[in-house]
Amino acid sequence: MMYAPAISLGVNLRLLAEGPQVGAARVIRDVVVGDYNDEATVCEFAAGCDVITFDHEHVPTRILRGLVADGKLVRPGPDALQHAQDKLLMRQRLTRALDAPAPTWRHCLDPAGLRAFGDEIGWPIIAKASRGGYDGHGVWKLAGPTDCERPFTESKDASAGEPVEIIGEEFVDFAREMSVLIVRSPSGQAVSYPVSETIQLDGVCRETVTPAPGLSDAQASEIARLGLDIADELQVVGMLAVELMQRRDGRVVINELAMRPHNTGHWTIDGAHTSQFENHLRAVLDLPLGDPRARDPWCVMVNVLGGDVDDLTGELLHCFARDPRLRVEFYGKQLRPGRKVGHVVCYGDDLDQVRNRARHAAGHLMGQIKEGR
Ligand code: ADP
């Protein structure tokens, strides 16, 4: 999705791909297939690039530091990126530097430490692996003291030998989740997209509504300010997504950070004046940033997950015939049940209508709505 704006901006992209069949490798011509965990592979790849950026956060910090030491432009740089790679580091830094709102948390060294934390603040609690988590992996809801071994054994199994720390967190009985997207350039220009409400199911983002319904202007500004302060404190370059939980009394706490174009910003491709992908590239190139505002009063994005439909493009006949303003993006991924393979976006003046249109199209593409078959 970064490729389309790269063409418009006249930028050549070179891709380091995990395999020849990944979605981006099927559209970008200049592709190196290799392992981003291998230092020699990354260095050789980087040698011909003017600037390096990412669409995930998993390239080891140590390799990125090596690139910076060699004089390469890495954006975002490893000093910023590590706060999206390591949740413990993120909690420590944001608490210390900004006193940013967070659930009550503690670095727990062993199961006994986690048990003591739970006994102190009350059960259930959440435990998180500091590194390597995604889509709910590496997050455990612990009902009581007897669950406390699990995060330590299960995170070790998944860590491939990397040291993983465990964080205990208060279980936030949130009213809803939200995200705010910030983009910041090396010159220090930064802008905020409107705050989105995000709906997760089993740790996977299913839907976003922008702007978050019912959020007052004052709260929206406060959240944008928080995101801009974080981007500035960490000297982020490119997109920053701040994932938030809103308590039932209205206050928000930070869940985690991502430093890349983010699923909760996919609505911006069609729904904002400048998409997160274009603004990410502009920031990485230190160009002036584009207008992040929404084009219409409401914009709803619904993810398409692999279901029992195996010809997604074939199903577009029904979707497009029914809704000429529907926007669809497929990712060129192999269809697997539950895997994000695309998304749909609708925008307009009436939230209920916009949401129903988007849900209908996504439901149809996932095989959940049979109408039109
Ligand atoms: P991932 O790295 O998988 O994205 P997150 O830290 O975002 O992990 O957690 C996944 C989901 O778990 C969140 O979207 C939220 O629904 C839930 N969650 C995370 N932290 C807490 C918490 N402290 N209290 C309640 N739910 C939480």
mmCIF file of C-alpha atoms and ligand atoms in Angstrom:
data_model
loop_
_atom_site.group_PDB
_atom_site.id
_atom_site.type_symbol
_atom_site.label_atom_id
_atom_site.label_comp_id
_atom_site.label_asym_id
_atom_site.label_seq_id
_atom_site.Cartn_x
_atom_site.Cartn_y
_atom_site.Cartn_z
ATOM 1 C CA MET A 1 0.000 0.000 0.000
ATOM 2 C CA MET A 2 3.068 2.249 0.227
ATOM 3 C CA TYR A 3 3.837 1.472 -3.396
ATOM 4 C CA ALA A 4 1.004 3.497 -4.965
ATOM 5 C CA PRO A 5 2.020 6.783 -3.297
ATOM 6 C CA ALA A 6 5.687 5.980 -4.029
ATOM 7 C CA ILE A 7 4.835 6.008 -7.738
ATOM 8 C CA SER A 8 2.989 9.313 -7.358
ATOM 9 C CA LEU A 9 5.940 10.858 -5.519
ATOM 10 C CA GLY A 10 8.452 9.536 -8.045
ATOM 11 C CA VAL A 11 10.249 7.410 -5.447
ATOM 12 C CA ASN A 12 11.819 4.047 -6.246
ATOM 13 C CA LEU A 13 11.157 1.390 -3.638
ATOM 14 C CA ARG A 14 13.450 -1.542 -3.002
ATOM 15 C CA LEU A 15 11.897 -4.272 -0.892
ATOM 16 C CA LEU A 16 13.476 -6.753 1.497
ATOM 17 C CA ALA A 17 10.850 -9.501 1.411
ATOM 18 C CA GLU A 18 10.546 -12.636 3.531
ATOM 19 C CA GLY A 19 9.581 -14.644 0.457
ATOM 20 C CA PRO A 20 8.829 -14.160 -3.248
ATOM 21 C CA GLN A 21 5.090 -14.601 -2.691
ATOM 22 C CA VAL A 22 4.487 -11.890 -0.048
ATOM 23 C CA GLY A 23 1.981 -9.280 -1.229
ATOM 24 C CA ALA A 24 4.471 -6.424 -1.706
ATOM 25 C CA ALA A 25 6.924 -8.638 -3.643
ATOM 26 C CA ARG A 26 4.207 -9.238 -6.195
ATOM 27 C CA VAL A 27 3.994 -5.548 -7.142
ATOM 28 C CA ILE A 28 7.428 -4.065 -6.426
ATOM 29 C CA ARG A 29 10.035 -4.876 -9.081
ATOM 30 C CA ASP A 30 13.222 -4.330 -7.096
ATOM 31 C CA VAL A 31 12.960 -7.153 -4.561
ATOM 32 C CA VAL A 32 15.589 -8.868 -2.438
ATOM 33 C CA VAL A 33 14.323 -12.038 -0.792
ATOM 34 C CA GLY A 34 16.015 -12.608 2.542
ATOM 35 C CA ASP A 35 15.759 -12.823 6.301
ATOM 36 C CA TYR A 36 15.516 -9.489 8.121
ATOM 37 C CA ASN A 37 16.991 -11.175 11.227
ATOM 38 C CA ASP A 38 20.255 -11.767 9.391
ATOM 39 C CA GLU A 39 22.689 -8.877 9.738
ATOM 40 C CA ALA A 40 24.637 -9.536 6.541
ATOM 41 C CA THR A 41 21.414 -9.744 4.489
ATOM 42 C CA VAL A 42 20.087 -6.445 5.871
ATOM 43 C CA CYS A 43 23.438 -4.646 5.414
ATOM 44 C CA GLU A 44 23.827 -5.818 1.840
ATOM 45 C CA PHE A 45 20.248 -4.799 1.089
ATOM 46 C CA ALA A 46 20.715 -1.373 2.706
ATOM 47 C CA ALA A 47 23.919 -0.617 0.801
ATOM 48 C CA GLY A 48 22.015 0.597 -2.271
ATOM 49 C CA CYS A 49 19.289 2.536 -0.427
ATOM 50 C CA ASP A 50 19.183 6.278 0.344
ATOM 51 C CA VAL A 51 16.817 5.785 3.279
ATOM 52 C CA ILE A 52 15.386 2.741 5.030
ATOM 53 C CA THR A 53 11.915 2.381 6.497
ATOM 54 C CA PHE A 54 9.601 -0.432 7.586
ATOM 55 C CA ASP A 55 6.152 -1.909 7.338
ATOM 56 C CA HIS A 56 6.675 -3.948 10.532
ATOM 57 C CA GLU A 57 8.753 -3.521 13.687
ATOM 58 C CA HIS A 58 10.554 -6.848 13.871
ATOM 59 C CA VAL A 59 13.982 -6.010 12.431
ATOM 60 C CA PRO A 60 16.316 -6.479 15.448
ATOM 61 C CA THR A 61 17.378 -3.176 17.070
ATOM 62 C CA ARG A 62 21.031 -4.312 17.086
ATOM 63 C CA ILE A 63 21.029 -4.625 13.260
ATOM 64 C CA LEU A 64 19.469 -1.185 12.856
ATOM 65 C CA ARG A 65 22.057 0.351 15.182
ATOM 66 C CA GLY A 66 24.749 -1.151 12.933
ATOM 67 C CA LEU A 67 23.183 0.537 9.894
ATOM 68 C CA VAL A 68 23.072 3.903 11.676
ATOM 69 C CA ALA A 69 26.729 3.471 12.745
ATOM 70 C CA ASP A 70 27.544 2.934 9.049
ATOM 71 C CA GLY A 71 25.967 6.288 8.231
ATOM 72 C CA LYS A 72 22.678 4.952 6.831
ATOM 73 C CA LEU A 73 19.456 6.930 7.228
ATOM 74 C CA VAL A 74 17.067 4.674 9.150
ATOM 75 C CA ARG A 75 13.615 6.223 9.646
ATOM 76 C CA PRO A 76 12.239 5.768 12.215
ATOM 77 C CA GLY A 77 15.624 5.325 13.898
ATOM 78 C CA PRO A 78 16.287 2.475 16.341
ATOM 79 C CA ASP A 79 16.186 4.809 19.378
ATOM 80 C CA ALA A 80 12.551 5.582 18.544
ATOM 81 C CA LEU A 81 11.564 2.210 17.097
ATOM 82 C CA GLN A 82 12.609 0.226 20.152
ATOM 83 C CA HIS A 83 9.619 1.710 21.998
ATOM 84 C CA ALA A 84 7.319 -0.039 19.540
ATOM 85 C CA GLN A 85 9.386 -3.240 19.713
ATOM 86 C CA ASP A 86 9.559 -3.485 23.486
ATOM 87 C CA LYS A 87 6.484 -2.818 25.616
ATOM 88 C CA LEU A 88 8.467 -2.634 28.865
ATOM 89 C CA LEU A 89 10.770 0.028 27.488
ATOM 90 C CA MET A 90 7.720 1.922 26.184
ATOM 91 C CA ARG A 91 5.966 1.868 29.597
ATOM 92 C CA GLN A 92 9.164 2.934 31.404
ATOM 93 C CA ARG A 93 9.951 5.801 29.032
ATOM 94 C CA LEU A 94 6.427 7.213 28.689
ATOM 95 C CA THR A 95 5.863 7.071 32.443
ATOM 96 C CA ARG A 96 9.208 8.662 33.277
ATOM 97 C CA ALA A 97 9.380 11.315 30.549
ATOM 98 C CA LEU A 98 5.733 12.292 30.069
ATOM 99 C CA ASP A 99 3.845 10.775 32.981
ATOM 100 C CA ALA A 100 1.602 9.487 30.194
ATOM 101 C CA PRO A 101 -1.652 7.789 31.229
ATOM 102 C CA ALA A 102 -1.212 3.999 31.507
ATOM 103 C CA PRO A 103 -2.900 1.105 33.260
ATOM 104 C CA THR A 104 -1.205 0.339 36.604
ATOM 105 C CA TRP A 105 1.771 -1.793 35.547
ATOM 106 C CA ARG A 106 4.838 -3.514 36.933
ATOM 107 C CA HIS A 107 7.881 -5.281 35.562
ATOM 108 C CA CYS A 108 7.519 -8.797 37.049
ATOM 109 C CA LEU A 109 10.655 -10.916 37.195
ATOM 110 C CA ASP A 110 9.020 -14.255 38.005
ATOM 111 C CA PRO A 111 5.625 -15.903 38.668
ATOM 112 C CA ALA A 112 5.869 -14.942 42.343
ATOM 113 C CA GLY A 113 6.265 -11.292 41.317
ATOM 114 C CA LEU A 114 3.205 -11.519 39.084
ATOM 115 C CA ARG A 115 1.201 -13.163 41.888
ATOM 116 C CA ALA A 116 2.194 -10.407 44.309
ATOM 117 C CA PHE A 117 1.160 -7.761 41.751
ATOM 118 C CA GLY A 118 -2.255 -9.426 41.215
ATOM 119 C CA ASP A 119 -2.847 -9.831 44.952
ATOM 120 C CA GLU A 120 -2.052 -6.169 45.427
ATOM 121 C CA ILE A 121 -4.210 -4.635 42.676
ATOM 122 C CA GLY A 122 -6.896 -7.348 42.412
ATOM 123 C CA TRP A 123 -7.642 -10.123 39.901
ATOM 124 C CA PRO A 124 -7.951 -10.595 36.967
ATOM 125 C CA ILE A 125 -4.764 -9.027 35.652
ATOM 126 C CA ILE A 126 -3.152 -8.841 32.219
ATOM 127 C CA ALA A 127 0.371 -10.147 31.598
ATOM 128 C CA LYS A 128 2.310 -9.145 28.489
ATOM 129 C CA ALA A 129 5.527 -10.299 26.901
ATOM 130 C CA SER A 130 7.752 -7.280 26.344
ATOM 131 C CA ARG A 131 8.704 -8.335 22.796
ATOM 132 C CA GLY A 132 7.421 -10.330 19.855
ATOM 133 C CA GLY A 133 3.649 -10.019 20.444
ATOM 134 C CA TYR A 134 1.095 -9.269 17.720
ATOM 135 C CA ASP A 135 -2.652 -9.640 17.260
ATOM 136 C CA GLY A 136 -3.114 -10.725 20.886
ATOM 137 C CA HIS A 137 -0.236 -13.246 20.967
ATOM 138 C CA GLY A 138 1.947 -12.457 23.943
ATOM 139 C CA VAL A 139 -0.997 -11.100 25.985
ATOM 140 C CA TRP A 140 -2.563 -13.229 28.749
ATOM 141 C CA LYS A 141 -5.584 -12.551 30.953
ATOM 142 C CA LEU A 142 -4.844 -14.191 34.276
ATOM 143 C CA ALA A 143 -7.845 -15.058 36.456
ATOM 144 C CA GLY A 144 -5.910 -15.789 39.624
ATOM 145 C CA PRO A 145 -2.592 -16.735 41.259
ATOM 146 C CA THR A 146 -2.506 -20.246 39.756
ATOM 147 C CA ASP A 147 -2.256 -18.824 36.183
ATOM 148 C CA CYS A 148 0.987 -16.979 36.824
ATOM 149 C CA GLU A 149 3.419 -19.571 35.424
ATOM 150 C CA ARG A 150 1.889 -19.386 31.927
ATOM 151 C CA PRO A 151 3.325 -16.092 30.635
ATOM 152 C CA PHE A 152 6.819 -17.183 31.655
ATOM 153 C CA THR A 153 6.714 -20.623 30.027
ATOM 154 C CA GLU A 154 4.700 -19.639 26.932
ATOM 155 C CA SER A 155 6.739 -16.520 26.132
ATOM 156 C CA LYS A 156 9.967 -18.531 26.431
ATOM 157 C CA ASP A 157 8.638 -21.029 23.861
ATOM 158 C CA ALA A 158 7.914 -18.196 21.402
ATOM 159 C CA SER A 159 11.008 -16.074 21.965
ATOM 160 C CA ALA A 160 13.559 -17.976 19.824
ATOM 161 C CA GLY A 161 16.154 -17.434 22.547
ATOM 162 C CA GLU A 162 15.691 -13.622 22.763
ATOM 163 C CA PRO A 163 15.318 -12.300 26.302
ATOM 164 C CA VAL A 164 11.650 -11.539 26.956
ATOM 165 C CA GLU A 165 10.474 -9.697 30.044
ATOM 166 C CA ILE A 166 6.991 -9.964 31.556
ATOM 167 C CA ILE A 167 4.892 -6.938 32.459
ATOM 168 C CA GLY A 168 1.934 -7.177 34.806
ATOM 169 C CA GLU A 169 -0.913 -4.765 34.008
ATOM 170 C CA GLU A 170 -4.167 -3.852 35.631
ATOM 171 C CA PHE A 171 -7.062 -5.390 33.687
ATOM 172 C CA VAL A 172 -8.811 -2.349 32.202
ATOM 173 C CA ASP A 173 -12.536 -2.980 31.884
ATOM 174 C CA PHE A 174 -12.602 -0.544 28.992
ATOM 175 C CA ALA A 175 -15.671 1.029 27.380
ATOM 176 C CA ARG A 176 -13.913 1.001 24.017
ATOM 177 C CA GLU A 177 -10.556 1.080 22.273
ATOM 178 C CA MET A 178 -9.282 3.933 20.144
ATOM 179 C CA SER A 179 -6.206 4.947 18.225
ATOM 180 C CA VAL A 180 -4.620 8.183 17.175
ATOM 181 C CA LEU A 181 -2.206 8.362 14.258
ATOM 182 C CA ILE A 182 0.566 10.918 14.189
ATOM 183 C CA VAL A 183 3.070 11.523 11.429
ATOM 184 C CA ARG A 184 6.314 13.347 12.116
ATOM 185 C CA SER A 185 9.187 14.393 9.869
ATOM 186 C CA PRO A 186 12.898 14.709 10.751
ATOM 187 C CA SER A 187 12.513 18.499 10.584
ATOM 188 C CA GLY A 188 10.023 18.213 13.432
ATOM 189 C CA GLN A 189 6.799 18.930 11.531
ATOM 190 C CA ALA A 190 4.055 16.719 12.911
ATOM 191 C CA VAL A 191 0.326 16.328 12.304
ATOM 192 C CA SER A 192 -2.418 14.237 13.847
ATOM 193 C CA TYR A 193 -5.175 12.313 12.070
ATOM 194 C CA PRO A 194 -8.644 12.345 13.660
ATOM 195 C CA VAL A 195 -9.030 9.846 16.536
ATOM 196 C CA SER A 196 -10.593 6.506 15.516
ATOM 197 C CA GLU A 197 -12.643 4.054 17.530
ATOM 198 C CA THR A 198 -11.263 0.561 16.941
ATOM 199 C CA ILE A 199 -13.077 -2.705 17.484
ATOM 200 C CA GLN A 200 -10.962 -5.752 18.278
ATOM 201 C CA LEU A 201 -12.144 -9.349 18.446
ATOM 202 C CA ASP A 202 -9.809 -11.989 19.914
ATOM 203 C CA GLY A 203 -6.936 -9.493 19.701
ATOM 204 C CA VAL A 204 -7.523 -8.789 15.978
ATOM 205 C CA CYS A 205 -8.703 -5.393 14.701
ATOM 206 C CA ARG A 206 -12.035 -5.864 12.908
ATOM 207 C CA GLU A 207 -13.410 -2.370 12.357
ATOM 208 C CA THR A 208 -12.564 1.313 12.774
ATOM 209 C CA VAL A 209 -14.925 4.297 12.945
ATOM 210 C CA THR A 210 -13.514 7.772 12.351
ATOM 211 C CA PRO A 211 -13.954 10.113 14.103
ATOM 212 C CA ALA A 212 -14.544 8.124 17.311
ATOM 213 C CA PRO A 213 -18.285 8.658 17.989
ATOM 214 C CA GLY A 214 -19.182 10.739 21.010
ATOM 215 C CA LEU A 215 -15.684 12.043 21.661
ATOM 216 C CA SER A 216 -15.801 15.722 22.638
ATOM 217 C CA ASP A 217 -13.592 18.201 20.784
ATOM 218 C CA ALA A 218 -11.693 18.794 24.017
ATOM 219 C CA GLN A 219 -10.991 15.068 24.471
ATOM 220 C CA ALA A 220 -9.993 14.672 20.828
ATOM 221 C CA SER A 221 -7.539 17.565 21.157
ATOM 222 C CA GLU A 222 -6.153 16.123 24.376
ATOM 223 C CA ILE A 223 -5.548 12.769 22.677
ATOM 224 C CA ALA A 224 -3.931 14.439 19.664
ATOM 225 C CA ARG A 225 -1.699 16.422 22.053
ATOM 226 C CA LEU A 226 -0.698 13.194 23.818
ATOM 227 C CA GLY A 227 0.206 11.560 20.483
ATOM 228 C CA LEU A 228 2.191 14.606 19.325
ATOM 229 C CA ASP A 229 4.050 14.752 22.655
ATOM 230 C CA ILE A 230 4.987 11.069 22.357
ATOM 231 C CA ALA A 231 6.163 11.521 18.743
ATOM 232 C CA ASP A 232 8.272 14.470 19.818
ATOM 233 C CA GLU A 233 9.674 12.832 22.964
ATOM 234 C CA LEU A 234 10.722 9.707 21.052
ATOM 235 C CA GLN A 235 11.787 11.669 17.946
ATOM 236 C CA VAL A 236 9.647 9.426 15.757
ATOM 237 C CA VAL A 237 10.019 9.770 11.990
ATOM 238 C CA GLY A 238 7.098 8.498 9.914
ATOM 239 C CA MET A 239 3.804 7.148 11.186
ATOM 240 C CA LEU A 240 3.152 6.591 14.871
ATOM 241 C CA ALA A 241 -0.013 4.821 16.008
ATOM 242 C CA VAL A 242 -0.931 5.227 19.659
ATOM 243 C CA GLU A 243 -3.383 2.505 20.689
ATOM 244 C CA LEU A 244 -5.635 3.594 23.542
ATOM 245 C CA MET A 245 -8.215 2.144 25.896
ATOM 246 C CA GLN A 246 -11.012 4.388 27.192
ATOM 247 C CA ARG A 247 -12.164 3.646 30.718
ATOM 248 C CA ARG A 248 -15.863 3.685 31.565
ATOM 249 C CA ASP A 249 -15.415 7.059 33.278
ATOM 250 C CA GLY A 250 -14.101 8.517 29.987
ATOM 251 C CA ARG A 251 -10.370 8.692 30.778
ATOM 252 C CA VAL A 252 -7.965 7.124 28.310
ATOM 253 C CA VAL A 253 -4.833 5.049 28.914
ATOM 254 C CA ILE A 254 -2.167 4.015 26.429
ATOM 255 C CA ASN A 255 -2.141 0.379 25.376
ATOM 256 C CA GLU A 256 0.804 0.280 22.982
ATOM 257 C CA LEU A 257 2.645 2.053 20.166
ATOM 258 C CA ALA A 258 3.280 1.112 16.542
ATOM 259 C CA MET A 259 5.714 2.973 14.285
ATOM 260 C CA ARG A 260 4.584 2.278 10.746
ATOM 261 C CA PRO A 261 1.408 2.658 8.720
ATOM 262 C CA HIS A 262 -1.157 0.910 10.905
ATOM 263 C CA ASN A 263 -4.295 -1.137 10.335
ATOM 264 C CA THR A 264 -6.350 1.465 12.208
ATOM 265 C CA GLY A 265 -5.198 4.021 9.623
ATOM 266 C CA HIS A 266 -6.259 2.131 6.511
ATOM 267 C CA TRP A 267 -9.356 4.333 6.319
ATOM 268 C CA THR A 268 -7.047 7.207 5.329
ATOM 269 C CA ILE A 269 -6.341 5.742 1.869
ATOM 270 C CA ASP A 270 -9.758 6.852 0.677
ATOM 271 C CA GLY A 271 -11.144 8.752 3.635
ATOM 272 C CA ALA A 272 -8.466 11.390 4.298
ATOM 273 C CA HIS A 273 -6.940 14.104 2.136
ATOM 274 C CA THR A 274 -3.515 12.444 2.507
ATOM 275 C CA SER A 275 -3.225 8.734 3.270
ATOM 276 C CA GLN A 276 -1.022 7.402 6.056
ATOM 277 C CA PHE A 277 1.099 5.650 3.424
ATOM 278 C CA GLU A 278 1.812 8.853 1.506
ATOM 279 C CA ASN A 279 2.455 10.805 4.695
ATOM 280 C CA HIS A 280 4.770 8.066 5.950
ATOM 281 C CA LEU A 281 6.828 8.393 2.752
ATOM 282 C CA ARG A 282 6.751 12.190 2.882
ATOM 283 C CA ALA A 283 8.027 12.098 6.470
ATOM 284 C CA VAL A 284 10.751 9.572 5.690
ATOM 285 C CA LEU A 285 11.885 11.830 2.809
ATOM 286 C CA ASP A 286 11.568 14.961 4.984
ATOM 287 C CA LEU A 287 9.013 16.520 2.644
ATOM 288 C CA PRO A 288 6.261 18.793 3.989
ATOM 289 C CA LEU A 289 3.399 16.655 5.304
ATOM 290 C CA GLY A 290 -0.021 16.421 3.684
ATOM 291 C CA ASP A 291 -3.398 17.355 5.155
ATOM 292 C CA PRO A 292 -4.522 14.522 7.484
ATOM 293 C CA ARG A 293 -8.149 15.601 7.757
ATOM 294 C CA ALA A 294 -11.091 13.374 6.794
ATOM 295 C CA ARG A 295 -12.942 14.052 3.543
ATOM 296 C CA ASP A 296 -16.396 13.195 4.917
ATOM 297 C CA PRO A 297 -18.075 13.385 8.326
ATOM 298 C CA TRP A 298 -17.850 9.580 8.894
ATOM 299 C CA CYS A 299 -15.531 6.888 7.644
ATOM 300 C CA VAL A 300 -15.775 3.178 8.510
ATOM 301 C CA MET A 301 -13.158 0.557 7.689
ATOM 302 C CA VAL A 302 -13.920 -3.147 8.097
ATOM 303 C CA ASN A 303 -11.206 -5.772 7.734
ATOM 304 C CA VAL A 304 -11.798 -8.725 5.434
ATOM 305 C CA LEU A 305 -10.572 -11.947 7.055
ATOM 306 C CA GLY A 306 -10.093 -15.196 5.184
ATOM 307 C CA GLY A 307 -13.325 -17.243 5.378
ATOM 308 C CA ASP A 308 -14.990 -19.729 3.075
ATOM 309 C CA VAL A 309 -14.787 -17.487 -0.017
ATOM 310 C CA ASP A 310 -11.878 -18.445 -2.256
ATOM 311 C CA ASP A 311 -12.373 -16.025 -5.141
ATOM 312 C CA LEU A 312 -12.498 -12.603 -3.500
ATOM 313 C CA THR A 313 -12.358 -10.703 -6.793
ATOM 314 C CA GLY A 314 -15.316 -12.736 -8.097
ATOM 315 C CA GLU A 315 -17.400 -11.508 -5.168
ATOM 316 C CA LEU A 316 -16.831 -7.871 -6.106
ATOM 317 C CA LEU A 317 -19.618 -8.055 -8.693
ATOM 318 C CA HIS A 318 -22.240 -8.076 -5.961
ATOM 319 C CA CYS A 319 -20.407 -5.585 -3.724
ATOM 320 C CA PHE A 320 -19.771 -2.965 -6.407
ATOM 321 C CA ALA A 321 -23.204 -3.341 -8.024
ATOM 322 C CA ARG A 322 -24.793 -2.672 -4.659
ATOM 323 C CA ASP A 323 -22.564 0.221 -3.610
ATOM 324 C CA PRO A 324 -20.735 2.356 -6.193
ATOM 325 C CA ARG A 325 -18.934 4.351 -3.467
ATOM 326 C CA LEU A 326 -17.486 1.261 -1.790
ATOM 327 C CA ARG A 327 -13.673 1.196 -1.642
ATOM 328 C CA VAL A 328 -11.850 -2.136 -1.460
ATOM 329 C CA GLU A 329 -8.191 -3.090 -0.978
ATOM 330 C CA PHE A 330 -6.967 -6.689 -1.165
ATOM 331 C CA TYR A 331 -3.461 -7.489 0.027
ATOM 332 C CA GLY A 332 -2.539 -10.281 -2.376
ATOM 333 C CA LYS A 333 -2.198 -12.704 0.550
ATOM 334 C CA GLN A 334 -2.950 -16.418 0.564
ATOM 335 C CA LEU A 335 -6.424 -16.937 2.006
ATOM 336 C CA ARG A 336 -6.315 -18.562 5.437
ATOM 337 C CA PRO A 337 -9.208 -18.600 7.909
ATOM 338 C CA GLY A 338 -8.947 -15.607 10.220
ATOM 339 C CA ARG A 339 -6.069 -13.962 8.335
ATOM 340 C CA LYS A 340 -6.435 -10.294 7.329
ATOM 341 C CA VAL A 341 -6.544 -10.396 3.538
ATOM 342 C CA GLY A 342 -8.001 -6.968 2.765
ATOM 343 C CA HIS A 343 -10.356 -4.277 3.937
ATOM 344 C CA VAL A 344 -13.287 -2.196 2.771
ATOM 345 C CA VAL A 345 -13.916 1.488 3.435
ATOM 346 C CA CYS A 346 -17.123 3.514 3.222
ATOM 347 C CA TYR A 347 -17.612 7.150 3.964
ATOM 348 C CA GLY A 348 -20.532 9.600 4.051
ATOM 349 C CA ASP A 349 -22.790 11.775 6.183
ATOM 350 C CA ASP A 350 -24.761 9.200 8.157
ATOM 351 C CA LEU A 351 -22.811 6.884 10.470
ATOM 352 C CA ASP A 352 -25.410 4.088 10.595
ATOM 353 C CA GLN A 353 -25.663 3.943 6.816
ATOM 354 C CA VAL A 354 -21.902 4.114 6.331
ATOM 355 C CA ARG A 355 -21.336 1.339 8.872
ATOM 356 C CA ASN A 356 -24.047 -0.880 7.413
ATOM 357 C CA ARG A 357 -22.612 -0.518 3.901
ATOM 358 C CA ALA A 358 -19.086 -1.396 5.067
ATOM 359 C CA ARG A 359 -20.245 -4.334 7.205
ATOM 360 C CA HIS A 360 -22.363 -5.699 4.396
ATOM 361 C CA ALA A 361 -19.484 -5.645 1.902
ATOM 362 C CA ALA A 362 -16.970 -7.175 4.334
ATOM 363 C CA GLY A 363 -19.509 -9.771 5.486
ATOM 364 C CA HIS A 364 -20.163 -10.725 1.886
ATOM 365 C CA LEU A 365 -16.442 -11.013 1.105
ATOM 366 C CA MET A 366 -15.979 -13.208 4.181
ATOM 367 C CA GLY A 367 -18.838 -15.497 3.132
ATOM 368 C CA GLN A 368 -20.941 -14.516 6.143
ATOM 369 C CA ILE A 369 -23.675 -12.807 4.119
ATOM 370 C CA LYS A 370 -25.120 -15.007 1.407
ATOM 371 C CA GLU A 371 -27.257 -12.358 -0.303
ATOM 372 C CA GLY A 372 -26.198 -11.881 -3.923
ATOM 373 C CA ARG A 373 -24.639 -15.355 -4.308
HETATM 374 P P1 ADP B 1 -0.680 -6.863 20.500
HETATM 375 O O1 ADP B 1 0.796 -6.684 20.586
HETATM 376 O O2 ADP B 1 -1.112 -8.232 20.205
HETATM 377 O O3 ADP B 1 -1.359 -5.828 19.622
HETATM 378 P P2 ADP B 1 -1.860 -5.457 22.737
HETATM 379 O O4 ADP B 1 -0.975 -4.974 23.834
HETATM 380 O O5 ADP B 1 -2.400 -4.456 21.774
HETATM 381 O O6 ADP B 1 -1.143 -6.654 21.999
HETATM 382 O O7 ADP B 1 -3.086 -6.212 23.369
HETATM 383 C C1 ADP B 1 -4.076 -6.875 22.586
HETATM 384 C C2 ADP B 1 -5.447 -6.593 23.130
HETATM 385 O O8 ADP B 1 -5.537 -7.033 24.494
HETATM 386 C C3 ADP B 1 -5.784 -5.118 23.178
HETATM 387 O O9 ADP B 1 -6.289 -4.663 21.955
HETATM 388 C C4 ADP B 1 -6.843 -5.079 24.287
HETATM 389 O O10 ADP B 1 -8.103 -5.453 23.754
HETATM 390 C C5 ADP B 1 -6.381 -6.148 25.238
HETATM 391 N N1 ADP B 1 -5.603 -5.549 26.342
HETATM 392 C C6 ADP B 1 -4.300 -5.200 26.326
HETATM 393 N N2 ADP B 1 -3.930 -4.660 27.505
HETATM 394 C C7 ADP B 1 -5.015 -4.684 28.308
HETATM 395 C C8 ADP B 1 -5.292 -4.290 29.664
HETATM 396 N N3 ADP B 1 -4.336 -3.794 30.461
HETATM 397 N N4 ADP B 1 -6.552 -4.454 30.124
HETATM 398 C C9 ADP B 1 -7.523 -4.989 29.336
HETATM 399 N N5 ADP B 1 -7.332 -5.396 28.076
HETATM 400 C C10 ADP B 1 -6.105 -5.252 27.547
#
